[in-house]
PDB file of C-alpha atoms in Angstrom:
ATOM      1  CA  MET A 118      38.929 -28.664 -36.819  1.00 54.00           C
ATOM      2  CA  GLN A 119      41.428 -25.842 -36.400  1.00 56.00           C
ATOM      3  CA  ARG A 120      41.129 -22.471 -37.924  1.00 52.00           C
ATOM      4  CA  SER A 121      43.715 -20.969 -40.015  1.00 52.00           C
ATOM      5  CA  PRO A 122      45.837 -18.395 -38.164  1.00 54.00           C
ATOM      6  CA  ASN A 123      45.473 -16.169 -41.215  1.00 56.00           C
ATOM      7  CA  VAL A 124      41.682 -15.869 -40.748  1.00 50.00           C
ATOM      8  CA  SER A 125      41.937 -14.859 -37.083  1.00 47.00           C
ATOM      9  CA  THR A 126      44.658 -12.356 -37.801  1.00 50.00           C
ATOM     10  CA  THR A 127      42.556 -10.939 -40.673  1.00 48.00           C
ATOM     11  CA  ILE A 128      39.459 -10.533 -38.423  1.00 47.00           C
ATOM     12  CA  LEU A 129      41.470  -8.800 -35.653  1.00 46.00           C
ATOM     13  CA  GLU A 130      42.925  -6.432 -38.228  1.00 55.00           C
ATOM     14  CA  LEU A 131      39.475  -5.542 -39.649  1.00 50.00           C
ATOM     15  CA  PHE A 132      37.893  -5.265 -36.209  1.00 48.00           C
ATOM     16  CA  PRO A 133      40.374  -3.832 -33.776  1.00 53.00           C
ATOM     17  CA  THR A 134      39.758  -4.064 -30.007  1.00 51.00           C
ATOM     18  CA  ARG A 135      39.234  -0.316 -29.687  1.00 54.00           C
ATOM     19  CA  ILE A 136      36.375  -0.382 -32.113  1.00 54.00           C
ATOM     20  CA  ALA A 137      34.863  -3.399 -30.380  1.00 51.00           C
ATOM     21  CA  ALA A 138      34.989  -1.626 -27.021  1.00 53.00           C
ATOM     22  CA  LEU A 139      33.493   1.619 -28.500  1.00 49.00           C
ATOM     23  CA  THR A 140      30.694  -0.453 -30.113  1.00 50.00           C
ATOM     24  CA  ALA A 141      29.913  -2.097 -26.811  1.00 52.00           C
ATOM     25  CA  LEU A 142      29.807   1.202 -24.994  1.00 53.00           C
ATOM     26  CA  CYS A 143      27.244   2.464 -27.543  1.00 49.00           C
ATOM     27  CA  ILE A 144      25.026  -0.631 -27.636  1.00 53.00           C
ATOM     28  CA  VAL A 145      24.902  -1.454 -23.870  1.00 49.00           C
ATOM     29  CA  PRO A 146      23.035   1.704 -22.818  1.00 51.00           C
ATOM     30  CA  VAL A 147      20.333   0.992 -25.412  1.00 47.00           C
ATOM     31  CA  PHE A 148      19.574  -2.366 -23.922  1.00 47.00           C
ATOM     32  CA  LEU A 149      19.674  -1.044 -20.340  1.00 49.00           C
ATOM     33  CA  SER A 150      17.377   1.907 -21.048  1.00 43.00           C
ATOM     34  CA  SER A 151      14.877  -0.313 -22.832  1.00 44.00           C
ATOM     35  CA  GLY A 152      14.632  -2.508 -19.651  1.00 46.00           C
ATOM     36  CA  VAL A 153      14.054   0.652 -17.489  1.00 47.00           C
ATOM     37  CA  ALA A 154      11.355   1.991 -19.881  1.00 49.00           C
ATOM     38  CA  SER A 155       9.440  -1.280 -19.814  1.00 53.00           C
ATOM     39  CA  ALA A 156       9.555  -1.314 -16.009  1.00 70.00           C
ATOM     40  CA  ARG A 157       7.656   1.956 -15.707  1.00 81.00           C
ATOM     41  CA  PRO A 158       3.939   1.443 -14.833  1.00 85.00           C
ATOM     42  CA  ILE A 159       1.327   2.497 -17.403  1.00 85.00           C
ATOM     43  CA  PRO A 160      -0.525   5.332 -15.688  1.00 84.00           C
ATOM     44  CA  PHE A 161      -4.254   5.319 -15.039  1.00 88.00           C
ATOM     45  CA  ASP A 162      -5.750   7.472 -17.843  1.00 89.00           C
ATOM     46  CA  GLY A 163      -9.073   9.044 -18.553  1.00 91.00           C
ATOM     47  CA  SER A 164     -11.840  10.839 -16.806  1.00 97.00           C
ATOM     48  CA  TYR A 165     -14.552   9.278 -14.628  1.00 98.00           C
ATOM     49  CA  VAL A 166     -17.544   9.907 -12.364  1.00 98.00           C
ATOM     50  CA  GLY A 167     -18.325   7.665  -9.429  1.00 98.00           C
ATOM     51  CA  ALA A 168     -20.239   7.168  -6.232  1.00 98.00           C
ATOM     52  CA  GLY A 169     -19.701   5.445  -2.883  1.00 98.00           C
ATOM     53  CA  VAL A 170     -19.506   5.917   0.860  1.00 98.00           C
ATOM     54  CA  ALA A 171     -17.944   8.686   3.006  1.00 98.00           C
ATOM     55  CA  ALA A 172     -17.117   8.265   6.704  1.00 97.00           C
ATOM     56  CA  GLY A 173     -16.211  11.283   8.861  1.00 96.00           C
ATOM     57  CA  VAL A 174     -14.063  10.134  11.736  1.00 95.00           C
ATOM     58  CA  THR A 175     -13.561  13.335  13.703  1.00 93.00           C
ATOM     59  CA  ASN A 176     -15.591  15.447  16.095  1.00 87.00           C
ATOM     60  CA  GLY A 177     -15.373  19.210  16.364  1.00 83.00           C
ATOM     61  CA  GLY A 178     -16.073  19.299  20.056  1.00 79.00           C
ATOM     62  CA  GLN A 179     -19.351  21.238  19.867  1.00 80.00           C
ATOM     63  CA  GLN A 180     -22.967  20.031  19.800  1.00 75.00           C
ATOM     64  CA  GLY A 181     -23.755  18.765  16.292  1.00 68.00           C
ATOM     65  CA  ASP A 182     -20.152  18.123  15.421  1.00 74.00           C
ATOM     66  CA  ALA A 183     -20.143  14.392  15.791  1.00 79.00           C
ATOM     67  CA  ALA A 184     -18.444  12.152  13.239  1.00 84.00           C
ATOM     68  CA  THR A 185     -20.894  11.526  10.418  1.00 92.00           C
ATOM     69  CA  PHE A 186     -21.444   8.715   7.840  1.00 96.00           C
ATOM     70  CA  GLY A 187     -22.771   9.519   4.402  1.00 97.00           C
ATOM     71  CA  GLY A 188     -22.038   9.136   0.719  1.00 98.00           C
ATOM     72  CA  ASN A 189     -19.893  10.643  -1.971  1.00 98.00           C
ATOM     73  CA  ILE A 190     -20.044  11.502  -5.648  1.00 98.00           C
ATOM     74  CA  GLN A 191     -16.648  12.101  -7.146  1.00 98.00           C
ATOM     75  CA  GLY A 192     -15.155  12.816 -10.531  1.00 98.00           C
ATOM     76  CA  ARG A 193     -11.948  13.250 -12.267  1.00 98.00           C
ATOM     77  CA  VAL A 194     -11.048  15.148 -15.502  1.00 97.00           C
ATOM     78  CA  ALA A 195      -7.678  14.128 -16.765  1.00 94.00           C
ATOM     79  CA  ILE A 196      -5.477  16.790 -18.284  1.00 94.00           C
ATOM     80  CA  PRO A 197      -3.760  15.237 -21.346  1.00 91.00           C
ATOM     81  CA  ASN A 198       0.021  14.778 -21.215  1.00 91.00           C
ATOM     82  CA  ALA A 199       0.211  16.165 -17.732  1.00 93.00           C
ATOM     83  CA  PRO A 200       0.470  14.462 -14.324  1.00 95.00           C
ATOM     84  CA  ILE A 201      -2.284  16.590 -12.878  1.00 96.00           C
ATOM     85  CA  SER A 202      -6.121  16.239 -12.719  1.00 97.00           C
ATOM     86  CA  VAL A 203      -9.026  18.459 -11.939  1.00 98.00           C
ATOM     87  CA  ARG A 204     -11.381  16.756  -9.504  1.00 98.00           C
ATOM     88  CA  GLY A 205     -14.675  17.390  -7.866  1.00 98.00           C
ATOM     89  CA  ALA A 206     -16.412  15.698  -4.937  1.00 98.00           C
ATOM     90  CA  VAL A 207     -19.683  16.002  -3.106  1.00 98.00           C
ATOM     91  CA  LEU A 208     -19.785  14.488   0.439  1.00 98.00           C
ATOM     92  CA  PHE A 209     -23.372  14.255   1.745  1.00 97.00           C
ATOM     93  CA  THR A 210     -25.574  13.010   4.480  1.00 95.00           C
ATOM     94  CA  ASN A 211     -29.417  13.099   4.604  1.00 94.00           C
ATOM     95  CA  ARG A 212     -29.182  16.644   6.135  1.00 92.00           C
ATOM     96  CA  ASN A 213     -26.225  18.460   4.420  1.00 95.00           C
ATOM     97  CA  SER A 214     -23.565  18.370   1.786  1.00 97.00           C
ATOM     98  CA  ALA A 215     -20.087  19.735   1.113  1.00 97.00           C
ATOM     99  CA  VAL A 216     -18.972  20.485  -2.455  1.00 98.00           C
ATOM    100  CA  MET A 217     -15.224  20.358  -3.253  1.00 98.00           C
ATOM    101  CA  PRO A 218     -13.327  21.471  -6.317  1.00 98.00           C
ATOM    102  CA  MET A 219      -9.746  20.152  -6.197  1.00 98.00           C
ATOM    103  CA  LEU A 220      -6.520  19.860  -8.105  1.00 98.00           C
ATOM    104  CA  THR A 221      -4.344  16.788  -7.767  1.00 98.00           C
ATOM    105  CA  TYR A 222      -0.866  15.557  -8.762  1.00 97.00           C
ATOM    106  CA  ASP A 223      -1.113  12.006 -10.014  1.00 97.00           C
ATOM    107  CA  VAL A 224       1.700   9.355  -9.825  1.00 96.00           C
ATOM    108  CA  PRO A 225       1.506   6.062 -11.509  1.00 96.00           C
ATOM    109  CA  VAL A 226       2.403   3.277  -9.024  1.00 95.00           C
ATOM    110  CA  ALA A 227       1.331   0.196 -11.002  1.00 95.00           C
ATOM    111  CA  ASN A 228      -0.219  -0.539 -14.346  1.00 94.00           C
ATOM    112  CA  ASN A 229      -3.482   1.363 -14.625  1.00 94.00           C
ATOM    113  CA  THR A 230      -3.225   2.554 -11.027  1.00 96.00           C
ATOM    114  CA  ASN A 231      -2.415   6.093  -9.747  1.00 96.00           C
ATOM    115  CA  PHE A 232      -1.701   7.480  -6.317  1.00 97.00           C
ATOM    116  CA  TYR A 233      -2.863  11.126  -6.180  1.00 98.00           C
ATOM    117  CA  ILE A 234      -2.362  13.985  -3.709  1.00 98.00           C
ATOM    118  CA  GLY A 235      -3.707  17.490  -3.873  1.00 98.00           C
ATOM    119  CA  GLY A 236      -5.949  20.149  -2.398  1.00 98.00           C
ATOM    120  CA  GLY A 237      -8.981  22.332  -2.828  1.00 98.00           C
ATOM    121  CA  TYR A 238     -11.785  23.884  -0.841  1.00 98.00           C
ATOM    122  CA  SER A 239     -14.920  22.570   0.769  1.00 98.00           C
ATOM    123  CA  PHE A 240     -18.080  24.606   0.406  1.00 98.00           C
ATOM    124  CA  VAL A 241     -20.727  23.443   2.939  1.00 97.00           C
ATOM    125  CA  GLN A 242     -24.336  23.848   1.802  1.00 96.00           C
ATOM    126  CA  LYS A 243     -25.819  24.606   5.316  1.00 94.00           C
ATOM    127  CA  ASP A 244     -23.221  26.160   7.657  1.00 90.00           C
ATOM    128  CA  GLY A 245     -23.273  24.571  11.052  1.00 88.00           C
ATOM    129  CA  GLN A 246     -24.951  21.316   9.933  1.00 91.00           C
ATOM    130  CA  PRO A 247     -22.637  18.223   9.890  1.00 92.00           C
ATOM    131  CA  THR A 248     -21.240  16.640   6.797  1.00 95.00           C
ATOM    132  CA  PRO A 249     -18.568  13.806   6.642  1.00 96.00           C
ATOM    133  CA  LEU A 250     -16.037  16.638   6.446  1.00 96.00           C
ATOM    134  CA  GLY A 251     -16.974  19.089   9.071  1.00 94.00           C
ATOM    135  CA  ASN A 252     -19.721  21.727   9.201  1.00 93.00           C
ATOM    136  CA  ARG A 253     -18.240  24.870   7.663  1.00 94.00           C
ATOM    137  CA  ASP A 254     -16.319  25.972   4.620  1.00 97.00           C
ATOM    138  CA  ALA A 255     -12.620  25.004   4.799  1.00 97.00           C
ATOM    139  CA  ALA A 256      -9.438  24.328   2.799  1.00 98.00           C
ATOM    140  CA  VAL A 257      -8.971  20.632   2.071  1.00 98.00           C
ATOM    141  CA  VAL A 258      -5.923  18.417   1.427  1.00 98.00           C
ATOM    142  CA  MET A 259      -6.276  14.930   0.198  1.00 98.00           C
ATOM    143  CA  ALA A 260      -4.482  11.703  -0.762  1.00 98.00           C
ATOM    144  CA  GLY A 261      -5.854   8.655  -2.407  1.00 98.00           C
ATOM    145  CA  ALA A 262      -5.570   6.037  -5.087  1.00 98.00           C
ATOM    146  CA  GLU A 263      -7.558   4.949  -8.138  1.00 97.00           C
ATOM    147  CA  SER A 264      -7.350   1.918 -10.414  1.00 97.00           C
ATOM    148  CA  GLY A 265      -8.987   0.936 -13.621  1.00 96.00           C
ATOM    149  CA  LEU A 266     -10.700  -2.475 -13.741  1.00 95.00           C
ATOM    150  CA  GLY A 267     -11.198  -3.083 -17.420  1.00 91.00           C
ATOM    151  CA  ASP A 268     -12.025  -0.402 -19.868  1.00 91.00           C
ATOM    152  CA  HIS A 269     -14.759   1.479 -18.029  1.00 96.00           C
ATOM    153  CA  ILE A 270     -14.808   0.513 -14.353  1.00 97.00           C
ATOM    154  CA  VAL A 271     -12.797   2.407 -11.736  1.00 97.00           C
ATOM    155  CA  VAL A 272     -12.336   1.786  -8.114  1.00 98.00           C
ATOM    156  CA  TYR A 273     -11.067   4.708  -5.944  1.00 98.00           C
ATOM    157  CA  GLY A 274     -10.482   5.534  -2.322  1.00 98.00           C
ATOM    158  CA  ASP A 275      -9.097   8.569  -0.485  1.00 98.00           C
ATOM    159  CA  ALA A 276      -8.768  10.554   2.657  1.00 98.00           C
ATOM    160  CA  LYS A 277      -9.751  14.229   2.848  1.00 98.00           C
ATOM    161  CA  PHE A 278      -8.524  16.451   5.608  1.00 98.00           C
ATOM    162  CA  GLY A 279     -10.527  19.716   6.209  1.00 97.00           C
ATOM    163  CA  ILE A 280      -8.440  22.363   7.960  1.00 97.00           C
ATOM    164  CA  ARG A 281     -10.406  24.105  10.793  1.00 96.00           C
ATOM    165  CA  ALA A 282     -13.601  22.542   9.296  1.00 95.00           C
ATOM    166  CA  TYR A 283     -15.870  22.992  12.338  1.00 94.00           C
ATOM    167  CA  LYS A 284     -17.834  26.093  13.210  1.00 91.00           C
ATOM    168  CA  ASN A 285     -16.859  27.622  16.668  1.00 88.00           C
ATOM    169  CA  SER A 286     -13.985  25.199  16.880  1.00 90.00           C
ATOM    170  CA  PRO A 287     -10.301  25.041  15.910  1.00 92.00           C
ATOM    171  CA  ALA A 288     -10.710  21.413  15.168  1.00 93.00           C
ATOM    172  CA  SER A 289      -9.906  19.852  11.740  1.00 96.00           C
ATOM    173  CA  ALA A 290     -11.928  17.166  10.049  1.00 96.00           C
ATOM    174  CA  LEU A 291     -10.845  13.867   8.501  1.00 97.00           C
ATOM    175  CA  SER A 292     -13.047  11.714   6.190  1.00 98.00           C
ATOM    176  CA  PHE A 293     -12.437   8.489   4.245  1.00 98.00           C
ATOM    177  CA  GLN A 294     -14.182   7.817   0.880  1.00 98.00           C
ATOM    178  CA  ALA A 295     -14.355   4.757  -1.387  1.00 98.00           C
ATOM    179  CA  GLY A 296     -16.445   4.047  -4.375  1.00 98.00           C
ATOM    180  CA  LEU A 297     -16.810   2.751  -7.981  1.00 98.00           C
ATOM    181  CA  GLY A 298     -16.871   4.916 -11.063  1.00 98.00           C
ATOM    182  CA  TYR A 299     -17.500   4.811 -14.726  1.00 98.00           C
ATOM    183  CA  ARG A 300     -14.479   5.870 -16.956  1.00 96.00           C
ATOM    184  CA  PHE A 301     -15.030   7.670 -20.258  1.00 93.00           C
TER     185      PHE A 301
END
């Protein structure tokens, strides 16, 4: 079946090539941007409190500065509509503890999973006694990741670096933490 040349001519007259090109230029970015938006990961959201293990892996070079294994209690308070969080951690042993308020920048890396980096300060309960992160008050930088498993369970892990965190020593401390939390 052949089309009538009059129909093709009429369509071309009503829908010139310039209008078709302009329409395509307007529509294509809409489809391209929708693909990009759906490719972005859904960030980990919410606040949580958790507990787990803490392993100090450094030595300050003085007696009583040995690497120490212990536990951690950590929490996150999410700031709505902002990529930052307020965090707190307690690293402890059976003899001492270090309390750390921190602020982090959170980056979604996969659905319901964040990478975070930030800093704070470590306040040691008994100066000179070991914790997983040194034995004296010190500035702390940290990096870690957290992921939601379902609606309420969180798994987290991070590394904390205490700057000049040993008494009578210029050494810094490094500790690794991992644990499970409850998201609310």
